[in-house]
C-alpha positions as a Python dict, from the first residue, in 0.01 Angstrom:
ca = {
    (1, 'X'): (0, 0, 0),
    (2, 'X'): (-306, 201, 65),
    (3, 'X'): (-587, 143, -193),
    (4, 'X'): (-728, 395, -415),
    (5, 'X'): (-1063, 406, -215),
    (6, 'X'): (-902, 514, 96),
    (7, 'X'): (-639, 769, -38),
    (8, 'X'): (-943, 942, -197),
    (9, 'X'): (-1171, 949, 84),
    (10, 'X'): (-931, 975, 433),
    (11, 'X'): (-1207, 682, 609),
    (12, 'X'): (-1100, 385, 729),
    (13, 'X'): (-1438, 178, 623),
    (14, 'X'): (-1540, -152, 777),
    (15, 'X'): (-1467, -484, 577),
    (16, 'X'): (-1695, -536, 326),
    (17, 'X'): (-1848, -183, 288),
    (18, 'X'): (-1771, 53, 37),
    (19, 'X'): (-1798, 405, -10),
    (20, 'X'): (-2087, 397, -235),
    (21, 'X'): (-2309, 255, 75),
    (22, 'X'): (-2299, 618, 196),
    (23, 'X'): (-2505, 853, 101),
    (24, 'X'): (-2672, 1165, 277),
    (25, 'X'): (-3035, 1230, 345),
    (26, 'X'): (-3159, 1555, 246),
    (27, 'X'): (-3532, 1683, 268),
    (28, 'X'): (-3595, 2056, 125),
    (29, 'X'): (-3265, 2125, 126),
    (30, 'X'): (-3160, 2063, 499),
    (31, 'X'): (-2904, 1868, 609),
    (32, 'X'): (-3018, 1552, 823),
    (33, 'X'): (-2746, 1323, 898),
    (34, 'X'): (-2583, 1002, 787),
    (35, 'X'): (-2708, 692, 749),
    (36, 'X'): (-2624, 342, 604),
    (37, 'X'): (-2822, 220, 319),
    (38, 'X'): (-2717, -95, 220),
    (39, 'X'): (-2433, -359, 331),
    (40, 'X'): (-2312, -636, 122),
    (41, 'X'): (-2358, -882, 378),
    (42, 'X'): (-2651, -921, 622),
    (43, 'X'): (-2444, -1060, 890),
    (44, 'X'): (-2218, -696, 869),
    (45, 'X'): (-2303, -468, 1127),
    (46, 'X'): (-2287, -102, 1063),
    (47, 'X'): (-2237, 223, 1307),
    (48, 'X'): (-2364, 539, 1180),
    (49, 'X'): (-2173, 769, 1389),
    (50, 'X'): (-1795, 884, 1349),
    (51, 'X'): (-1585, 932, 1661),
    (52, 'X'): (-1262, 1129, 1609),
    (53, 'X'): (-924, 1122, 1749),
    (54, 'X'): (-966, 1309, 2095),
    (55, 'X'): (-559, 1347, 2092),
    (56, 'X'): (-615, 1663, 1834),
    (57, 'X'): (-914, 1851, 2000),
    (58, 'X'): (-697, 2033, 2250),
    (59, 'X'): (-928, 2014, 2509),
    (60, 'X'): (-690, 2138, 2770),
    (61, 'X'): (-747, 2447, 2596),
    (62, 'X'): (-1139, 2441, 2742),
    (63, 'X'): (-1006, 2337, 3103),
    (64, 'X'): (-1119, 1967, 3076),
    (65, 'X'): (-813, 1834, 3161),
    (66, 'X'): (-767, 2012, 3524),
    (67, 'X'): (-782, 1782, 3805),
    (68, 'X'): (-1134, 1713, 3979),
    (69, 'X'): (-1220, 1913, 4304),
    (70, 'X'): (-1132, 1696, 4607),
    (71, 'X'): (-1479, 1822, 4729),
    (72, 'X'): (-1667, 1715, 4438),
    (73, 'X'): (-1464, 1365, 4302),
    (74, 'X'): (-1305, 1272, 4655),
    (75, 'X'): (-960, 1334, 4550),
    (76, 'X'): (-877, 1013, 4411),
    (77, 'X'): (-614, 1108, 4160),
    (78, 'X'): (-567, 743, 4046),
    (79, 'X'): (-936, 702, 3941),
    (80, 'X'): (-976, 1043, 3799),
    (81, 'X'): (-649, 1006, 3558),
    (82, 'X'): (-779, 675, 3465),
    (83, 'X'): (-1131, 760, 3396),
    (84, 'X'): (-1006, 1042, 3156),
    (85, 'X'): (-769, 772, 2999),
    (86, 'X'): (-1096, 581, 2920),
    (87, 'X'): (-1286, 850, 2822),
    (88, 'X'): (-1038, 1056, 2617),
    (89, 'X'): (-771, 801, 2535),
    (90, 'X'): (-419, 737, 2654),
    (91, 'X'): (-270, 1069, 2531),
    (92, 'X'): (-530, 1276, 2731),
    (93, 'X'): (-468, 1091, 3017),
    (94, 'X'): (-115, 1142, 3047),
    (95, 'X'): (-124, 1540, 2992),
    (96, 'X'): (52, 1674, 3296),
    (97, 'X'): (-208, 1771, 3573),
    (98, 'X'): (-55, 2139, 3604),
    (99, 'X'): (-143, 2254, 3294),
    (100, 'X'): (233, 2186, 3090),
    (101, 'X'): (280, 1898, 2857),
    (102, 'X'): (490, 1606, 2854),
    (103, 'X'): (799, 1531, 2660),
    (104, 'X'): (706, 1262, 2358),
    (105, 'X'): (313, 1313, 2387),
    (106, 'X'): (117, 1301, 2071),
    (107, 'X'): (-17, 1620, 1904),
    (108, 'X'): (-106, 1783, 2232),
    (109, 'X'): (288, 1817, 2331),
    (110, 'X'): (281, 2092, 2055),
    (111, 'X'): (223, 2430, 2114),
    (112, 'X'): (-111, 2572, 2121),
    (113, 'X'): (-178, 2884, 1947),
    (114, 'X'): (-544, 2949, 1960),
    (115, 'X'): (-670, 3271, 1939),
    (116, 'X'): (-986, 3222, 2116),
    (117, 'X'): (-925, 3090, 2464),
    (118, 'X'): (-1172, 2958, 2687),
    (119, 'X'): (-965, 2956, 2981),
    (120, 'X'): (-716, 3237, 3133),
    (121, 'X'): (-372, 3142, 3186),
    (122, 'X'): (-290, 3157, 3569),
    (123, 'X'): (76, 3232, 3716),
    (124, 'X'): (44, 2941, 3970),
    (125, 'X'): (-136, 2612, 3920),
    (126, 'X'): (-515, 2597, 3931),
    (127, 'X'): (-568, 2272, 4103),
    (128, 'X'): (-512, 2257, 4474),
    (129, 'X'): (-339, 1950, 4415),
    (130, 'X'): (-100, 2045, 4182),
    (131, 'X'): (258, 1942, 4315),
    (132, 'X'): (398, 2308, 4362),
    (133, 'X'): (117, 2371, 4580),
    (134, 'X'): (191, 2052, 4792),
    (135, 'X'): (550, 2159, 4805),
    (136, 'X'): (449, 2441, 5018),
    (137, 'X'): (153, 2383, 5246),
    (138, 'X'): (-141, 2117, 5302),
    (139, 'X'): (-259, 2124, 4953),
    (140, 'X'): (-527, 2411, 5012),
    (141, 'X'): (-551, 2729, 4836),
    (142, 'X'): (-425, 3061, 5038),
    (143, 'X'): (-768, 3171, 5142),
    (144, 'X'): (-871, 2801, 5255),
    (145, 'X'): (-548, 2761, 5461),
    (146, 'X'): (-598, 3096, 5658),
    (147, 'X'): (-669, 2975, 5987),
    (148, 'X'): (-989, 3103, 6185),
    (149, 'X'): (-853, 3394, 6424),
    (150, 'X'): (-888, 3232, 6770),
    (151, 'X'): (-1110, 3379, 7028),
    (152, 'X'): (-953, 3630, 7253),
    (153, 'X'): (-882, 3447, 7598),
    (154, 'X'): (-1063, 3647, 7905),
    (155, 'X'): (-943, 3541, 8227),
    (156, 'X'): (-1228, 3369, 8397),
    (157, 'X'): (-1136, 3515, 8729),
    (158, 'X'): (-1101, 3876, 8887),
    (159, 'X'): (-764, 4005, 8993),
    (160, 'X'): (-871, 4180, 9241),
    (161, 'X'): (-1164, 4183, 9509),
    (162, 'X'): (-1228, 4462, 9779),
    (163, 'X'): (-1485, 4441, 10021),
    (164, 'X'): (-1771, 4691, 10031),
    (165, 'X'): (-1946, 4655, 10327),
    (166, 'X'): (-2320, 4812, 10327),
    (167, 'X'): (-2341, 4802, 9926),
    (168, 'X'): (-2726, 4761, 9855),
    (169, 'X'): (-2869, 4484, 9690),
    (170, 'X'): (-3132, 4711, 9549),
    (171, 'X'): (-3177, 4684, 9122),
    (172, 'X'): (-3293, 5047, 9082),
    (173, 'X'): (-2971, 5180, 9213),
    (174, 'X'): (-2645, 5297, 9082),
    (175, 'X'): (-2370, 5326, 9340),
    (176, 'X'): (-2058, 5280, 9127),
    (177, 'X'): (-1885, 5491, 8894),
    (178, 'X'): (-1515, 5527, 8771),
    (179, 'X'): (-1374, 5886, 8659),
    (180, 'X'): (-1141, 5949, 8397),
    (181, 'X'): (-903, 6048, 8664),
    (182, 'X'): (-849, 5668, 8763),
    (183, 'X'): (-1082, 5709, 9104),
    (184, 'X'): (-1364, 5481, 9200),
    (185, 'X'): (-1641, 5605, 9335),
    (186, 'X'): (-1854, 5390, 9555),
    (187, 'X'): (-2188, 5471, 9751),
    (188, 'X'): (-2200, 5229, 10057),
    (189, 'X'): (-2530, 5330, 10309),
    (190, 'X'): (-2512, 5690, 10398),
    (191, 'X'): (-2138, 5752, 10273),
    (192, 'X'): (-1937, 5781, 9960),
    (193, 'X'): (-1599, 5656, 9918),
    (194, 'X'): (-1292, 5721, 9682),
    (195, 'X'): (-1070, 5411, 9586),
    (196, 'X'): (-764, 5526, 9382),
    (197, 'X'): (-650, 5257, 9134),
    (198, 'X'): (-317, 5401, 9081),
    (199, 'X'): (-245, 5383, 9470),
    (200, 'X'): (-498, 5197, 9616),
    (201, 'X'): (-583, 5479, 9858),
    (202, 'X'): (-919, 5515, 10015),
    (203, 'X'): (-1083, 5831, 10115),
    (204, 'X'): (-1420, 5891, 10243),
    (205, 'X'): (-1581, 6180, 10055),
    (206, 'X'): (-1903, 6250, 10225),
    (207, 'X'): (-2181, 6121, 10495),
    (208, 'X'): (-2520, 6228, 10445),
    (209, 'X'): (-2580, 6168, 10811),
    (210, 'X'): (-2864, 5924, 10982),
    (211, 'X'): (-3178, 6058, 10802),
    (212, 'X'): (-3057, 6036, 10405),
    (213, 'X'): (-2883, 5749, 10195),
    (214, 'X'): (-2659, 5761, 9905),
    (215, 'X'): (-2856, 5608, 9577),
    (216, 'X'): (-2652, 5724, 9296),
    (217, 'X'): (-2290, 5845, 9185),
    (218, 'X'): (-2187, 5977, 8838),
    (219, 'X'): (-1852, 6178, 8781),
    (220, 'X'): (-1831, 6437, 8528),
    (221, 'X'): (-1638, 6336, 8187),
    (222, 'X'): (-1303, 6513, 8330),
    (223, 'X'): (-1318, 6342, 8638),
    (224, 'X'): (-1281, 6630, 8899),
    (225, 'X'): (-1660, 6651, 8997),
    (226, 'X'): (-1932, 6401, 9147),
    (227, 'X'): (-2269, 6427, 9144),
    (228, 'X'): (-2484, 6199, 9419),
    (229, 'X'): (-2815, 6146, 9431),
    (230, 'X'): (-2979, 6093, 9763),
    (231, 'X'): (-3299, 5900, 9914),
    (232, 'X'): (-3424, 6249, 9995),
    (233, 'X'): (-3479, 6318, 9648),
    (234, 'X'): (-3130, 6561, 9658),
    (235, 'X'): (-2851, 6608, 9373),
    (236, 'X'): (-2528, 6709, 9553),
    (237, 'X'): (-2232, 6810, 9325),
    (238, 'X'): (-1890, 6726, 9490),
    (239, 'X'): (-1539, 6862, 9416),
    (240, 'X'): (-1323, 6511, 9402),
    (241, 'X'): (-1010, 6630, 9456),
    (242, 'X'): (-1086, 6869, 9765),
    (243, 'X'): (-1343, 6653, 9897),
    (244, 'X'): (-1585, 6957, 9907),
    (245, 'X'): (-1947, 7030, 9855),
    (246, 'X'): (-1977, 7249, 9565),
    (247, 'X'): (-2381, 7259, 9489),
    (248, 'X'): (-2708, 7106, 9599),
    (249, 'X'): (-3019, 7149, 9415),
    (250, 'X'): (-3364, 6974, 9498),
    (251, 'X'): (-3665, 6919, 9295),
    (252, 'X'): (-3737, 6530, 9316),
    (253, 'X'): (-4000, 6446, 9568),
    (254, 'X'): (-3804, 6107, 9627),
    (255, 'X'): (-3509, 5896, 9596),
    (256, 'X'): (-3284, 6012, 9279),
    (257, 'X'): (-3149, 5658, 9172),
    (258, 'X'): (-2975, 5758, 8852),
    (259, 'X'): (-2743, 6016, 8706),
    (260, 'X'): (-2602, 6116, 8390),
    (261, 'X'): (-2354, 6380, 8288),
    (262, 'X'): (-2282, 6527, 7956),
    (263, 'X'): (-2032, 6762, 7887),
    (264, 'X'): (-2218, 7042, 8065),
    (265, 'X'): (-2572, 6932, 8153),
    (266, 'X'): (-2666, 6671, 8401),
    (267, 'X'): (-2949, 6457, 8416),
    (268, 'X'): (-3142, 6309, 8707),
    (269, 'X'): (-3384, 6049, 8721),
    (270, 'X'): (-3625, 5980, 9007),
    (271, 'X'): (-3903, 5743, 9152),
    (272, 'X'): (-4119, 6024, 9128),
    (273, 'X'): (-4103, 5929, 8739),
    (274, 'X'): (-3933, 6269, 8662),
    (275, 'X'): (-3614, 6333, 8459),
    (276, 'X'): (-3465, 6667, 8538),
    (277, 'X'): (-3177, 6856, 8378),
    (278, 'X'): (-2931, 7046, 8581),
    (279, 'X'): (-2698, 7325, 8446),
    (280, 'X'): (-2420, 7446, 8722),
    (281, 'X'): (-2410, 7775, 8560),
    (282, 'X'): (-2732, 7891, 8686),
    (283, 'X'): (-2857, 7931, 8976),
    (284, 'X'): (-3225, 7718, 8911),
    (285, 'X'): (-3222, 7405, 9090),
    (286, 'X'): (-3282, 7268, 8714),
    (287, 'X'): (-3317, 7421, 8387),
    (288, 'X'): (-3574, 7130, 8228),
    (289, 'X'): (-3840, 6913, 8352),
    (290, 'X'): (-3888, 6547, 8139),
    (291, 'X'): (-4212, 6372, 8197),
    (292, 'X'): (-4248, 6076, 7970),
    (293, 'X'): (-4221, 5773, 8212),
    (294, 'X'): (-4509, 5582, 8449),
    (295, 'X'): (-4307, 5454, 8698),
    (296, 'X'): (-3969, 5504, 8870),
    (297, 'X'): (-3661, 5633, 8627),
    (298, 'X'): (-3391, 5369, 8689),
    (299, 'X'): (-3184, 5404, 8375),
    (300, 'X'): (-3029, 5711, 8217),
    (301, 'X'): (-2739, 5786, 7951),
    (302, 'X'): (-2634, 6044, 7709),
    (303, 'X'): (-2521, 5962, 7370),
    (304, 'X'): (-2151, 6061, 7281),
    (305, 'X'): (-2214, 6397, 7122),
    (306, 'X'): (-2450, 6490, 7371),
    (307, 'X'): (-2751, 6512, 7119),
    (308, 'X'): (-2981, 6235, 7276),
    (309, 'X'): (-3057, 6113, 7627),
    (310, 'X'): (-3176, 5753, 7666),
    (311, 'X'): (-3415, 5664, 7967),
    (312, 'X'): (-3516, 5362, 8086),
    (313, 'X'): (-3779, 5303, 8387),
    (314, 'X'): (-3955, 5017, 8584),
    (315, 'X'): (-4265, 5083, 8333),
    (316, 'X'): (-4046, 4868, 8075),
    (317, 'X'): (-4009, 5210, 7834),
    (318, 'X'): (-3735, 5322, 7671),
    (319, 'X'): (-3746, 5685, 7586),
    (320, 'X'): (-3509, 5913, 7369),
    (321, 'X'): (-3517, 6256, 7399),
    (322, 'X'): (-3315, 6541, 7247),
    (323, 'X'): (-3259, 6894, 7347),
    (324, 'X'): (-3512, 7075, 7182),
    (325, 'X'): (-3813, 6909, 7311),
    (326, 'X'): (-3988, 6818, 7639),
    (327, 'X'): (-4137, 6495, 7482),
    (328, 'X'): (-3961, 6195, 7395),
    (329, 'X'): (-3885, 6161, 7026),
    (330, 'X'): (-3899, 5771, 7034),
    (331, 'X'): (-4126, 5555, 7274),
    (332, 'X'): (-3963, 5174, 7236),
    (333, 'X'): (-4171, 4945, 7452),
    (334, 'X'): (-4039, 4605, 7338),
    (335, 'X'): (-3905, 4512, 7670),
    (336, 'X'): (-4157, 4369, 7906),
    (337, 'X'): (-3985, 4445, 8222),
    (338, 'X'): (-3754, 4729, 8405),
    (339, 'X'): (-3525, 4888, 8172),
    (340, 'X'): (-3216, 4973, 8381),
    (341, 'X'): (-2916, 4894, 8173),
    (342, 'X'): (-2854, 5119, 7824),
    (343, 'X'): (-2560, 5185, 7681),
    (344, 'X'): (-2467, 5412, 7331),
    (345, 'X'): (-2237, 5244, 7069),
    (346, 'X'): (-1913, 5468, 7074),
    (347, 'X'): (-1833, 5311, 6717),
    (348, 'X'): (-2163, 5392, 6543),
    (349, 'X'): (-2364, 5715, 6560),
    (350, 'X'): (-2722, 5623, 6642),
    (351, 'X'): (-2634, 5273, 6787),
    (352, 'X'): (-2840, 5201, 7151),
    (353, 'X'): (-2845, 4886, 7349),
    (354, 'X'): (-3074, 4816, 7623),
    (355, 'X'): (-3141, 4547, 7876),
    (356, 'X'): (-3479, 4441, 8035),
    (357, 'X'): (-3526, 4284, 8385),
    (358, 'X'): (-3619, 3938, 8489),
    (359, 'X'): (-3936, 3916, 8274),
    (360, 'X'): (-3750, 4013, 8008),
    (361, 'X'): (-3383, 3881, 8004),
    (362, 'X'): (-3311, 4066, 7665),
    (363, 'X'): (-3061, 4297, 7513),
    (364, 'X'): (-3208, 4481, 7234),
    (365, 'X'): (-3040, 4731, 6981),
    (366, 'X'): (-3195, 5016, 6854),
    (367, 'X'): (-3144, 5251, 6545),
    (368, 'X'): (-3230, 5595, 6687),
    (369, 'X'): (-3270, 5738, 6377),
    (370, 'X'): (-3542, 5577, 6274),
    (371, 'X'): (-3671, 5388, 6589),
    (372, 'X'): (-3643, 5061, 6460),
    (373, 'X'): (-3535, 4748, 6672),
    (374, 'X'): (-3240, 4604, 6487),
    (375, 'X'): (-3171, 4299, 6719),
    (376, 'X'): (-3306, 4125, 7004),
    (377, 'X'): (-3085, 3839, 7218),
    (378, 'X'): (-3229, 3661, 7508),
    (379, 'X'): (-2960, 3643, 7786),
    (380, 'X'): (-3140, 3369, 8004),
    (381, 'X'): (-3088, 3658, 8328),
    (382, 'X'): (-3216, 3964, 8438),
    (383, 'X'): (-2989, 4224, 8234),
    (384, 'X'): (-2856, 4459, 8541),
    (385, 'X'): (-2612, 4662, 8318),
    (386, 'X'): (-2443, 4732, 7956),
    (387, 'X'): (-2131, 4900, 7884),
    (388, 'X'): (-2002, 4926, 7544),
    (389, 'X'): (-1619, 4874, 7531),
    (390, 'X'): (-1461, 5177, 7362),
    (391, 'X'): (-1139, 4970, 7260),
    (392, 'X'): (-1326, 4700, 7049),
    (393, 'X'): (-1701, 4647, 6897),
    (394, 'X'): (-1785, 4453, 7189),
    (395, 'X'): (-1998, 4497, 7511),
    (396, 'X'): (-2042, 4349, 7847),
    (397, 'X'): (-2360, 4300, 8032),
    (398, 'X'): (-2402, 4174, 8399),
    (399, 'X'): (-2683, 3990, 8534),
    (400, 'X'): (-2929, 3932, 8819),
    (401, 'X'): (-3153, 3633, 8864),
    (402, 'X'): (-3075, 3373, 8805),
    (403, 'X'): (-2705, 3313, 8690),
    (404, 'X'): (-2506, 3611, 8877),
    (405, 'X'): (-2319, 3638, 8576),
    (406, 'X'): (-2101, 3876, 8401),
    (407, 'X'): (-2117, 3826, 7963),
    (408, 'X'): (-1911, 3949, 7725),
    (409, 'X'): (-2048, 3975, 7344),
    (410, 'X'): (-1893, 4078, 7029),
    (411, 'X'): (-2113, 4315, 6786),
    (412, 'X'): (-2285, 4268, 6574),
    (413, 'X'): (-2277, 3875, 6563),
    (414, 'X'): (-2335, 3843, 6953),
    (415, 'X'): (-2120, 3576, 6975),
    (416, 'X'): (-2004, 3508, 7339),
    (417, 'X'): (-1645, 3605, 7421),
    (418, 'X'): (-1680, 3496, 7753),
    (419, 'X'): (-1898, 3428, 8047),
    (420, 'X'): (-1764, 3479, 8381),
    (421, 'X'): (-1878, 3394, 8740),
    (422, 'X'): (-1796, 3489, 9081),
    (423, 'X'): (-2073, 3650, 9282),
    (424, 'X'): (-2344, 3478, 9448),
    (425, 'X'): (-2577, 3759, 9427),
    (426, 'X'): (-2705, 3981, 9136),
    (427, 'X'): (-2457, 4180, 8971),
    (428, 'X'): (-2621, 4521, 9000),
    (429, 'X'): (-2328, 4764, 8930),
    (430, 'X'): (-2098, 4801, 8687),
    (431, 'X'): (-1806, 5049, 8532),
    (432, 'X'): (-1517, 5038, 8322),
    (433, 'X'): (-1160, 5197, 8365),
    (434, 'X'): (-1047, 5483, 8194),
    (435, 'X'): (-803, 5263, 7949),
    (436, 'X'): (-1109, 5055, 7856),
    (437, 'X'): (-948, 4738, 7939),
    (438, 'X'): (-1073, 4671, 8317),
    (439, 'X'): (-1445, 4624, 8463),
    (440, 'X'): (-1546, 4651, 8794),
    (441, 'X'): (-1855, 4477, 8932),
    (442, 'X'): (-2060, 4528, 9251),
    (443, 'X'): (-2328, 4286, 9378),
    (444, 'X'): (-2520, 4255, 9711),
    (445, 'X'): (-2282, 4019, 9843),
    (446, 'X'): (-2067, 4336, 9974),
    (447, 'X'): (-1785, 4278, 9731),
    (448, 'X'): (-1604, 4451, 9395),
    (449, 'X'): (-1451, 4264, 9169),
    (450, 'X'): (-1216, 4413, 8913),
    (451, 'X'): (-1163, 4202, 8578),
    (452, 'X'): (-965, 4205, 8275),
    (453, 'X'): (-1220, 4177, 7983),
    (454, 'X'): (-1103, 4388, 7691),
    (455, 'X'): (-806, 4431, 7473),
    (456, 'X'): (-595, 4759, 7510),
    (457, 'X'): (-654, 5044, 7193),
    (458, 'X'): (-473, 5021, 6928),
    (459, 'X'): (-289, 5359, 6936),
    (460, 'X'): (-223, 5519, 6622),
    (461, 'X'): (113, 5546, 6466),
    (462, 'X'): (268, 5870, 6576),
    (463, 'X'): (361, 6157, 6342),
    (464, 'X'): (744, 6134, 6247),
    (465, 'X'): (909, 6472, 6266),
    (466, 'X'): (1279, 6389, 6264),
    (467, 'X'): (1389, 6768, 6236),
    (468, 'X'): (1188, 6868, 6547),
    (469, 'X'): (1279, 6546, 6741),
    (470, 'X'): (1624, 6585, 6650),
    (471, 'X'): (1639, 6951, 6763),
    (472, 'X'): (1452, 6829, 7101),
    (473, 'X'): (1704, 6594, 7175),
    (474, 'X'): (2016, 6850, 7093),
    (475, 'X'): (1866, 7098, 7345),
    (476, 'X'): (1809, 6845, 7632),
    (477, 'X'): (2153, 6763, 7598),
}
C-alpha cells in the first residue's frame, strides 16, 4: 500500500529522504533550480536531477528513432538499436524502424495525435535500409541507384580507307570537303576529284595544269557548286553535277588556302594576308576586302546565321567580322601559334571554338557577343581542325605534332569521348558527312580514313494526321 507521502507527490524518493528535504531556491523572484538541502543521513547520496520516462515522450514524432544513415554510422543496425535502447530505454529500442509501432509496446504503441509535427510523414519508408526497400533493390534511394550513363562507344578503327596520292602535307591548305549531296571533294596536286559516298564512283572534276595547283576546296551549302582556291591566287567556281567551270575570280596576289561559303557570299583567305568576299550575282571579282591579319590567312568559318565570319591566321590572331564593317569587331590574341582550326556551335548562338598550332596546342572557346574566353583546353598536340557535331553537343579535333590523333570531346565538360589513331602523319584535313555521323580525315600519308564517331540525329516525332494518311492510302489502292 502506497504511503500518504507517495500518493500526495507522485514522486519516488530515495530511502531516508522526505518531501520536506526539498525546497525551491529563488532569488529576486526568478526560478533557479532544485537542490538538496539536508539529508537525514550523511552517508546517503542524493541526486539533484529528475530523469523522466522516455517511453511517453513520443520522440519518434521528431524523427529521432529513424535508423542512422549508413554513410554516417557505418550501417551497423544491431549497434544502432543497442545504443538507442541504452540511451532511451528498452521500449524505445523496440520501436519499428519503418515508423510503425509494434504490438504490445508501452505508450508509444498508442496512436499519436500531436497537432504540431516536426517530421512530415512520407508514403514510403524514409530509411534506405527499411525492409520494403531492401525487398526491391540494393538498399539505396531511386536517385542513388540510377547507374551513371555509360560512355558512348566509338569504333577505334576506320571503316573505310581510300588512297589519296599527292595529298599534300601542308598545314595551311584545306583540300577536303564533303557536300550536302554526299559527294566528297579532294584536291590532289593539280586536280580535284569527286568521290560519291553513295556508290563509290570517282570523277575527275578538273585539272589546273602544270603551272598551278589546288590549295582549297569548298562546297556551297546546297552542294551543287564547289569553289576551288588555286596556288596562283584565283578562285574558281565549278558546277559539281556538270563538271563545268562557272566563274573565275582574281584579286589575290598569291595562293588561296582557305574558302568559306555562307548562303550567298564566298569568302577567300590568302597568303597575301587579305580576305575577299565574292558574290556570284555581280560581275566584280570581289565585293569587299577585309584587312586585319598580319600573316597568311589559313582559317575561315561563317556563323550558322551568316552574320559573323571568323578568320584565323599565321599571325596567331583570331578575328571576328560582321557584314556591316570592314574592320574586325573582335581581335582575340590569346593563341600563341597559327589558328587554322575554327568551328561555330550549331547548338548555341555566338559560341566559337578555335585551335592553335604546335606552340599553342589549345582549344579555346569564345563568347563572340562580349569577346570573353570561356574555356581553354591543352590537347597536347598541334590542333589542325575542329568540327562541331550537329547531332550532339560534341566536337571532334584532329592533330599533328606529335600524336597525329583524332579526338572526340563532350561540351562543355570537355571530357574525352574517344581518341583515335591510324594516320602516321599530321591529320591536316577533316570533313563531316551530311548526316553528321561520319567524319573523313586526310593526312600527308596519302590516305583518307572514314570514322563513325557521332550518333544519328534524334528525329522529331512525325505529326499524325490520320484522316489525310488514310485518304492517301485509299487513293493509292
